[in-house]
Tab-separated table of C-alpha atoms in Angstrom:
chain	number	residue	atom	x	y	z
A	133	MET	CA	45.452	125.883	96.037
A	134	ILE	CA	43.144	124.390	93.694
A	135	PHE	CA	40.646	127.355	94.101
A	136	TRP	CA	43.662	129.893	93.444
A	137	PHE	CA	44.868	128.046	90.524
A	138	LEU	CA	41.494	127.811	88.994
A	139	SER	CA	40.905	131.495	89.726
A	140	GLY	CA	44.112	132.481	88.116
A	141	ALA	CA	43.613	130.553	84.943
A	142	MET	CA	40.025	131.871	84.538
A	143	ALA	CA	41.368	135.458	84.985
A	144	LEU	CA	44.193	134.933	82.454
A	145	VAL	CA	41.868	133.234	79.874
A	146	VAL	CA	39.453	136.056	80.057
A	147	GLY	CA	42.193	138.607	79.879
A	148	GLY	CA	43.625	136.758	76.727
A	149	PHE	CA	40.191	136.847	75.000
A	150	LEU	CA	40.040	140.773	75.705
A	151	ALA	CA	43.894	141.100	74.452
A	152	ARG	CA	42.838	139.020	71.346
A	153	ALA	CA	39.864	141.118	70.660
A	154	ALA	CA	41.890	144.550	71.167
A	155	TRP	CA	44.652	142.938	68.691
A	156	ARG	CA	42.283	141.959	66.060
A	157	GLY	CA	40.088	144.823	66.352
A	158	ALA	CA	42.888	146.991	64.922
A	159	ASP	CA	42.519	145.640	61.358
A	160	THR	CA	38.837	146.408	61.520
A	161	PRO	CA	38.640	149.967	60.029
A	162	LEU	CA	35.797	152.078	61.589
A	163	PRO	CA	33.390	154.016	59.424
A	164	ALA	CA	34.748	157.428	58.584
A	165	GLN	CA	32.917	160.628	59.188
A	166	ALA	CA	32.876	161.365	55.530
A	167	ASP	CA	30.874	158.132	54.892
A	168	TYR	CA	28.053	159.077	57.462
A	169	ASP	CA	27.927	162.705	56.007
A	170	LEU	CA	27.567	161.454	52.375
A	171	LYS	CA	24.558	159.095	53.310
A	172	VAL	CA	23.007	162.142	55.181
A	173	TYR	CA	23.174	164.213	52.110
A	174	ARG	CA	22.023	161.781	49.638
A	175	ASP	CA	18.920	161.283	51.812
A	176	GLN	CA	18.485	165.164	51.794
A	177	LEU	CA	18.587	164.894	48.005
A	178	ASP	CA	15.953	162.384	47.933
A	179	GLU	CA	13.787	164.490	50.508
A	180	VAL	CA	14.106	167.383	48.030
A	181	GLU	CA	12.596	165.477	45.145
A	182	ARG	CA	9.799	164.170	47.570
A	183	ASP	CA	9.083	167.692	48.701
A	184	LEU	CA	8.983	168.998	44.814
A	185	ALA	CA	6.637	166.291	43.811
A	186	ARG	CA	4.062	166.917	46.604
A	187	GLY	CA	4.335	170.683	45.721
A	188	VAL	CA	6.018	171.846	49.164
A	189	VAL	CA	8.815	173.735	47.540
A	190	SER	CA	9.173	175.356	44.076
A	191	GLU	CA	11.140	174.401	41.339
A	192	ALA	CA	13.625	177.271	41.946
A	193	ASP	CA	14.022	176.493	45.440
A	194	ALA	CA	14.730	172.894	44.754
A	195	VAL	CA	17.459	173.760	42.330
A	196	ARG	CA	19.165	176.081	44.889
A	197	ILE	CA	18.763	173.330	47.599
A	198	ARG	CA	20.283	170.684	45.171
A	199	THR	CA	23.184	172.935	44.288
A	200	GLU	CA	24.013	173.488	48.148
A	201	ILE	CA	23.577	169.602	48.912
A	202	SER	CA	25.989	168.911	45.936
A	203	ARG	CA	28.478	171.278	46.880
A	204	ARG	CA	28.588	169.571	50.434
A	205	ILE	CA	28.825	166.142	48.628
A	206	LEU	CA	31.815	167.223	46.882
A	207	ALA	CA	33.448	168.461	49.913
A	208	ALA	CA	32.691	165.297	51.894
A	209	ASP	CA	33.966	163.168	49.002
A	210	ALA	CA	36.997	165.230	48.887
A	211	ALA	CA	37.545	164.496	52.578
A	212	GLN	CA	36.965	160.694	52.209
A	213	ASP	CA	39.717	160.323	49.645
A	214	GLY	CA	42.133	162.578	51.704
A	215	GLY	CA	41.447	160.589	54.915
A	216	LYS	CA	43.542	157.724	56.300
A	217	GLN	CA	42.389	154.953	58.727
A	218	ASN	CA	44.561	154.183	61.702
A	219	THR	CA	44.867	150.452	61.938
A	220	SER	CA	47.966	150.419	64.292
A	221	ARG	CA	47.949	147.879	67.009
A	222	PRO	CA	48.865	148.291	70.467
A	223	PRO	CA	52.132	147.413	71.387
A	224	PRO	CA	52.319	143.612	72.658
A	225	VAL	CA	53.844	144.681	76.055
A	226	VAL	CA	50.765	146.786	76.689
A	227	LEU	CA	48.518	143.883	76.115
A	228	ILE	CA	50.296	141.598	78.272
A	229	ALA	CA	50.495	144.204	81.166
A	230	GLY	CA	46.740	144.754	80.765
A	231	VAL	CA	46.090	140.892	81.186
A	232	VAL	CA	48.428	140.651	84.347
A	233	VAL	CA	46.928	143.780	85.896
A	234	LEU	CA	43.345	142.456	84.994
A	235	GLY	CA	44.051	139.010	86.675
A	236	ALA	CA	46.182	140.424	89.590
A	237	GLY	CA	43.582	143.202	90.399
A	238	SER	CA	40.738	140.581	90.327
A	239	LEU	CA	42.537	138.264	92.686
A	240	ALA	CA	43.388	141.057	95.180
A	241	LEU	CA	39.955	142.331	95.314
A	242	TYR	CA	38.603	138.924	96.186
A	243	TRP	CA	41.283	138.605	98.745
A	244	HIS	CA	40.255	141.913	100.152
A	245	LEU	CA	36.436	141.362	99.816
A	246	GLY	CA	36.050	137.643	99.781
A	247	GLN	CA	36.469	134.914	102.129
A	248	PRO	CA	39.287	132.753	100.714
A	249	GLY	CA	39.159	129.227	101.755
A	250	TYR	CA	35.358	128.913	102.649
A	251	GLY	CA	32.978	127.141	100.275
A	252	ASP	CA	29.743	128.454	99.382
A	253	LEU	CA	27.045	127.278	101.651
A	254	ALA	CA	23.219	127.762	101.694
A	255	LEU	CA	21.732	129.483	104.695
A	256	ALA	CA	20.474	126.173	106.187
A	257	ASP	CA	23.814	124.702	105.774
A	258	ARG	CA	25.389	127.651	107.505
A	259	ILE	CA	23.229	127.326	110.614
A	260	ALA	CA	23.622	123.670	110.727
A	261	PHE	CA	27.150	124.230	110.608
A	262	ALA	CA	27.094	126.869	113.281
A	263	GLU	CA	24.959	124.501	115.558
A	264	ASP	CA	27.576	121.706	115.086
A	265	MET	CA	30.292	124.213	115.998
A	266	ARG	CA	28.497	125.318	119.400
A	267	ARG	CA	27.861	121.731	120.341
A	268	ASN	CA	31.502	120.519	119.747
A	269	ARG	CA	33.386	123.727	120.758
A	270	PRO	CA	36.270	123.145	123.410
A	271	SER	CA	35.661	122.877	127.127
A	272	GLN	CA	36.407	124.998	129.722
A	273	GLN	CA	39.339	123.198	130.850
A	274	SER	CA	40.918	122.975	127.350
A	275	ALA	CA	40.538	126.686	126.859
A	276	VAL	CA	42.302	127.481	130.086
A	277	GLU	CA	45.120	125.109	129.504
A	278	SER	CA	45.875	126.820	125.998
A	279	LEU	CA	46.621	129.965	128.073
A	280	PRO	CA	49.543	131.167	129.934
A	281	ALA	CA	49.688	129.104	133.384
A	282	SER	CA	49.659	132.123	135.823
A	283	PRO	CA	49.212	135.881	135.602
A	284	SER	CA	51.984	138.239	136.355
A	285	THR	CA	52.499	139.484	139.991
A	286	GLU	CA	54.339	142.579	138.563
A	287	GLY	CA	53.078	145.818	140.475
A	288	LEU	CA	51.718	144.095	143.333
A	289	SER	CA	53.067	144.637	146.727
A	290	ALA	CA	54.932	142.230	148.766
A	291	ASP	CA	52.558	142.610	151.670
A	292	TYR	CA	49.480	141.841	149.342
A	293	LEU	CA	51.281	138.850	147.797
A	294	ALA	CA	51.995	137.554	151.531
A	295	LEU	CA	48.220	138.005	152.319
A	296	MET	CA	46.948	136.409	149.281
A	297	GLN	CA	49.277	133.525	150.125
A	298	GLN	CA	47.995	133.221	153.781
A	299	LEU	CA	44.231	133.491	152.159
A	300	ARG	CA	44.772	130.703	149.919
A	301	ALA	CA	46.325	128.593	152.622
A	302	THR	CA	43.688	129.132	154.972
A	303	VAL	CA	40.988	128.259	152.509
A	304	LYS	CA	42.744	125.185	151.475
A	305	GLU	CA	42.633	124.181	155.228
A	306	ARG	CA	38.802	125.057	155.568
A	307	PRO	CA	37.103	124.434	152.260
A	308	GLU	CA	33.750	124.591	153.746
A	309	ASP	CA	33.974	128.198	154.841
A	310	LEU	CA	31.722	130.187	152.669
A	311	GLN	CA	33.152	133.437	153.730
A	312	GLY	CA	36.702	132.439	152.981
A	313	GLN	CA	35.793	131.060	149.603
A	314	THR	CA	33.988	134.228	148.699
A	315	LEU	CA	36.849	136.339	149.792
A	316	LEU	CA	39.341	134.152	147.869
A	317	ALA	CA	37.232	134.525	144.570
A	318	GLN	CA	37.153	138.260	145.006
A	319	ASN	CA	40.844	138.531	145.708
A	320	GLU	CA	41.883	136.081	142.932
A	321	ALA	CA	39.767	138.210	140.405
A	322	ARG	CA	41.553	141.500	141.520
A	323	VAL	CA	45.069	139.812	140.704
A	324	ASP	CA	43.661	138.512	137.222
A	325	ASN	CA	43.884	134.871	138.423
A	326	PHE	CA	40.491	134.303	136.942
A	327	ALA	CA	40.720	130.306	136.799
A	328	ALA	CA	41.399	130.136	140.518
A	329	ALA	CA	38.617	132.929	141.163
A	330	ALA	CA	36.297	130.850	139.009
A	331	GLU	CA	37.209	127.646	141.132
A	332	ALA	CA	36.315	129.566	144.396
A	333	GLN	CA	33.268	131.062	143.066
A	334	GLY	CA	32.264	127.616	141.988
A	335	ASN	CA	32.817	126.475	145.538
A	336	VAL	CA	30.777	129.385	146.758
A	337	LEU	CA	27.730	128.085	144.280
A	338	ARG	CA	28.266	124.682	146.083
A	339	LEU	CA	28.276	125.970	149.684
A	340	LYS	CA	25.051	127.941	149.186
A	341	GLY	CA	23.342	125.419	147.328
A	342	ALA	CA	19.613	126.509	147.022
A	343	ASP	CA	20.246	129.908	148.396
A	344	ARG	CA	22.556	130.961	145.573
A	345	THR	CA	21.326	134.069	143.569
A	346	ALA	CA	21.330	134.949	139.980
A	347	LYS	CA	24.389	137.438	140.710
A	348	ASP	CA	26.199	134.526	142.296
A	349	ILE	CA	25.813	132.318	139.421
A	350	ALA	CA	26.380	135.423	136.897
A	351	ASP	CA	29.649	136.107	138.722
A	352	TYR	CA	30.795	132.526	138.213
A	353	ALA	CA	29.877	132.689	134.612
A	354	GLU	CA	31.783	135.862	134.002
A	355	LEU	CA	34.729	134.449	135.888
A	356	LEU	CA	34.663	131.082	133.492
A	357	VAL	CA	34.748	133.474	130.329
A	358	LEU	CA	37.517	135.563	131.691
A	359	ALA	CA	39.660	132.663	132.764
A	360	ALA	CA	39.270	131.498	129.193
A	361	GLY	CA	40.517	134.603	127.689
A	362	GLY	CA	36.858	135.831	126.572
A	363	TYR	CA	35.917	132.535	125.201
A	364	VAL	CA	32.365	131.287	126.306
A	365	SER	CA	32.714	127.756	126.938
A	366	PRO	CA	29.813	125.085	127.135
A	367	GLU	CA	30.294	125.425	131.043
A	368	ALA	CA	29.971	129.141	130.916
A	369	GLU	CA	26.956	128.978	128.627
A	370	THR	CA	25.131	126.421	131.079
A	371	ALA	CA	25.898	129.037	133.978
A	372	LEU	CA	24.476	131.808	131.757
A	373	ARG	CA	21.312	130.048	130.898
A	374	GLU	CA	20.594	129.204	134.555
A	375	VAL	CA	20.924	132.965	135.289
A	376	LEU	CA	18.404	133.693	132.557
A	377	ASN	CA	16.015	131.088	133.942
A	378	ARG	CA	16.156	132.924	137.262
A	379	ASP	CA	16.340	136.492	135.816
A	380	GLU	CA	15.158	136.737	132.200
A	381	GLN	CA	16.375	140.421	131.908
A	382	ASP	CA	19.849	139.978	133.356
A	383	GLY	CA	22.082	142.005	131.024
A	384	ARG	CA	25.459	140.769	131.908
A	385	ALA	CA	24.221	137.202	130.918
A	386	ARG	CA	22.628	138.352	127.882
A	387	TYR	CA	25.847	139.977	126.856
A	388	TYR	CA	28.036	137.039	127.113
A	389	LEU	CA	25.177	134.852	125.284
A	390	GLY	CA	25.197	137.096	122.574
A	391	LEU	CA	29.326	136.981	122.554
A	392	MET	CA	28.782	133.021	122.395
A	393	MET	CA	26.590	133.092	119.418
A	394	VAL	CA	29.259	135.288	117.694
A	395	GLN	CA	32.005	133.115	118.559
A	396	THR	CA	30.002	130.041	117.342
A	397	GLY	CA	28.892	131.216	113.710
A	398	ARG	CA	25.731	132.964	114.519
A	399	PRO	CA	26.597	136.839	114.210
A	400	ASP	CA	22.919	137.534	113.336
A	401	VAL	CA	21.607	136.240	116.646
A	402	GLY	CA	24.526	137.790	118.790
A	403	PHE	CA	23.803	141.321	116.931
A	404	ARG	CA	20.074	141.128	117.777
A	405	ILE	CA	20.965	140.297	121.345
A	406	TRP	CA	23.231	143.136	121.700
A	407	ASP	CA	20.916	145.640	119.757
A	408	ALA	CA	18.292	144.976	122.335
A	409	LEU	CA	20.451	145.506	125.100
A	410	LEU	CA	21.591	148.820	123.735
A	411	ARG	CA	18.250	149.908	123.040
A	412	ARG	CA	17.303	148.859	126.686
A	413	GLY	CA	20.069	150.533	128.225
A	414	PRO	CA	20.828	151.957	130.897
A	415	ALA	CA	23.842	153.993	129.406
A	416	ASP	CA	26.025	153.408	132.462
A	417	ALA	CA	25.596	149.438	132.497
A	418	ALA	CA	28.762	147.318	132.436
A	419	TRP	CA	28.047	145.894	129.192
A	420	ILE	CA	27.091	148.896	127.193
A	421	GLU	CA	30.748	149.927	126.301
A	422	PRO	CA	31.774	146.446	125.269
A	423	ILE	CA	28.628	146.224	122.999
A	424	ARG	CA	29.415	149.564	121.432
A	425	ALA	CA	32.983	148.688	120.893
A	426	GLN	CA	32.065	145.495	118.914
A	427	ILE	CA	28.798	145.533	117.468
A	428	SER	CA	29.609	147.350	114.190
A	429	GLN	CA	31.855	144.540	113.419
A	430	VAL	CA	29.268	142.046	114.452
A	431	ALA	CA	26.656	143.888	112.462
A	432	SER	CA	28.956	143.789	109.352
A	433	LEU	CA	29.307	139.809	109.761
A	434	ALA	CA	25.409	139.681	110.031
A	435	GLY	CA	25.047	141.537	106.651
A	436	VAL	CA	23.380	144.462	108.507
A	437	ASN	CA	23.917	148.188	107.760
A	438	TYR	CA	23.845	149.376	111.083
A	439	GLU	CA	23.572	152.901	112.536
A	440	MET	CA	24.184	153.099	116.485
A	441	PRO	CA	20.865	153.711	118.348
A	442	GLN	CA	20.477	156.118	121.117
A	443	ILE	CA	21.221	154.115	124.303
A	444	GLY	CA	18.059	153.361	126.369
A	445	THR	CA	15.493	154.430	123.963
A	446	GLY	CA	13.806	150.942	123.840
A	447	ALA	CA	12.832	149.241	120.657
A	448	PRO	CA	9.185	150.422	119.926
A	449	ALA	CA	6.845	148.199	118.286
A	450	ARG	CA	5.870	149.047	114.891
A	451	GLY	CA	2.696	147.879	113.240
A	452	PRO	CA	-0.218	149.122	111.116
A	453	SER	CA	-2.017	152.331	112.186
A	454	ALA	CA	-5.390	152.891	112.710
A	455	GLU	CA	-5.471	154.671	109.254
A	456	ASP	CA	-3.864	151.629	107.782
A	457	ILE	CA	-6.610	149.286	109.308
A	458	GLU	CA	-9.499	151.625	108.188
A	459	ALA	CA	-7.991	151.916	104.649
A	460	ALA	CA	-7.693	147.893	104.302
A	461	SER	CA	-11.302	147.636	105.496
A	462	GLU	CA	-12.330	149.581	102.313
A	463	MET	CA	-9.986	147.363	99.946
A	464	SER	CA	-10.845	144.466	97.946
A	465	ALA	CA	-9.559	141.025	99.131
A	466	ASP	CA	-6.610	140.927	96.893
A	467	ASP	CA	-5.620	144.540	97.545
A	468	ARG	CA	-5.866	143.873	101.360
A	469	MET	CA	-3.521	140.860	100.933
A	470	GLU	CA	-1.181	142.802	98.840
A	471	MET	CA	-1.118	145.458	101.717
A	472	ILE	CA	-0.820	143.148	104.318
A	473	GLY	CA	1.965	141.371	102.495
A	474	GLY	CA	3.924	144.644	102.139
A	475	MET	CA	3.351	145.330	105.873
A	476	VAL	CA	4.799	142.154	106.737
A	477	ALA	CA	7.841	142.409	104.452
A	478	GLY	CA	8.593	145.672	106.203
A	479	LEU	CA	8.292	144.227	109.843
A	480	SER	CA	10.450	141.220	108.556
A	481	ASP	CA	13.251	143.701	107.148
A	482	ARG	CA	13.217	145.441	110.310
A	483	LEU	CA	13.493	142.664	112.762
A	484	ALA	CA	16.490	141.226	110.594
A	485	SER	CA	18.227	144.503	110.617
A	486	GLU	CA	17.387	146.288	113.902
A	487	GLY	CA	15.768	143.314	116.204
A	488	GLY	CA	12.742	144.127	118.139
A	489	PRO	CA	10.788	143.049	121.298
A	490	PRO	CA	9.048	139.521	121.323
A	491	GLN	CA	5.669	141.005	120.564
A	492	ASP	CA	7.134	142.031	117.024
A	493	TRP	CA	8.420	138.584	116.364
A	494	ALA	CA	5.093	136.783	117.480
A	495	ARG	CA	3.276	139.237	115.214
A	496	LEU	CA	5.460	138.410	112.218
A	497	ILE	CA	5.330	134.759	112.779
A	498	THR	CA	1.568	134.822	112.996
A	499	SER	CA	1.141	137.126	109.855
A	500	LEU	CA	3.476	134.768	107.958
A	501	GLY	CA	1.378	131.822	108.981
A	502	VAL	CA	-1.933	133.636	107.689
A	503	LEU	CA	-0.263	134.294	104.454
A	504	GLY	CA	0.420	130.842	104.012
A	505	ASP	CA	4.293	131.326	104.002
A	506	THR	CA	5.017	128.368	106.398
A	507	ASP	CA	8.599	127.966	105.473
A	508	GLN	CA	9.507	131.618	106.282
A	509	ALA	CA	7.184	131.311	109.376
A	510	ARG	CA	9.222	128.456	110.671
A	511	ALA	CA	12.560	129.929	109.919
A	512	VAL	CA	11.503	133.124	111.669
A	513	TYR	CA	10.181	130.985	114.543
A	514	ASP	CA	13.470	128.988	115.056
A	515	ASN	CA	15.398	132.208	114.921
A	516	ALA	CA	13.225	133.971	117.559
A	517	LEU	CA	13.598	130.902	119.961
A	518	GLU	CA	17.439	131.530	119.766
A	519	VAL	CA	17.300	135.161	120.101
A	520	PHE	CA	15.195	134.933	123.300
A	521	SER	CA	16.643	131.813	124.862
A	522	GLY	CA	16.402	132.018	128.601
A	523	ASP	CA	13.527	134.536	128.477
A	524	ASN	CA	10.599	132.620	129.513
A	525	ALA	CA	7.823	135.241	129.234
A	526	ALA	CA	8.974	135.868	125.590
A	527	LEU	CA	9.460	132.213	124.728
A	528	ASP	CA	5.901	131.393	125.695
A	529	MET	CA	4.844	134.261	123.691
A	530	ILE	CA	6.952	133.107	120.467
A	531	ARG	CA	5.642	129.381	121.032
A	532	SER	CA	2.207	130.534	121.015
A	533	ALA	CA	2.532	132.386	117.798
A	534	GLY	CA	4.246	129.423	116.382
A	535	GLU	CA	1.131	127.254	117.319
A	536	ARG	CA	-1.225	129.694	115.698
A	537	ALA	CA	0.872	129.376	112.482
A	538	GLY	CA	1.206	125.877	112.618
A	539	VAL	CA	5.078	125.775	112.889
A	540	ALA	CA	5.707	125.213	116.547
A	541	GLY	CA	7.025	121.572	117.670
């Protein structure tokens, strides 16, 4: 309320000053057109005398020109005497309405474009706030308990419901039956009972032990997310990172990890993860359509003017061409550093807006270190660690570049 009070007061004060200027300005007469014309004609008379003195015009021509100018001066002087200056003020109601419209319009525009209720934060503070949000977000149990207790059974046949009850009873009597737990997880998911399906899938992981696959863990993580109504809990994140430790290219795990970043105040990281998935494809992957439906809004939150890429085209690395390198070899040291700085700025802008493979991130970190911009190199390094979290090969490449730039650790 304090913010809105101060904003409204400032808008009214500014509007009041404008209204006061409009009211007082009505008493200030504007120069008449005749005054301007008289000044011009007098200057022309002076110019005629100078031309006559230099011999540019003859005495007869000078007399004729003086006569014509004098005639125009008389006409302008008559117009000046007959003209009246309009000093009428605008009606007070018009000024008051203008102030109200100005204030209300400004507040409405801020309500639409701004973020009411949020203070101004530096980038480092926003990142720290997002990290704190991620560490202290609700648990899986809290998220599940906040949702309706059980899914509706409307539309399910009586025979199927009877089979489900029998399956649940059998698995309860034989909790160590791997096949029974697998069937229970699958069928609970079919009836949208995701909390029970996640519990059964968790038992599948327990029973399989070291034999569990990345797909088994990804199924469990997805069921946790669905059970929480689309929310990626700390427990789901742990499962997703285990998937990526086993299979760094798992698209489903990367999709949900990007969703978690969006939910915890890092839409910039989530956008880059999703953009990379779109570019990698394939077009029929299960996560492509959910990303396409959300990425424009996420890009807007990340401050990116985004154009949807062609699915599955990849993210080609863009660096200096052979012609660029040859041209740089012929430059002076200062020109060469300026050229390198421009290339680095272009690469940085592209990675910020479009993302890219780890090779590009590593190249940018190394280049910033060479240019001596260690603060920017460290910021890019930390961001890259988040973008490629779970991708061991990419992380090794990023850490190596960070060591060369002196920002790792």
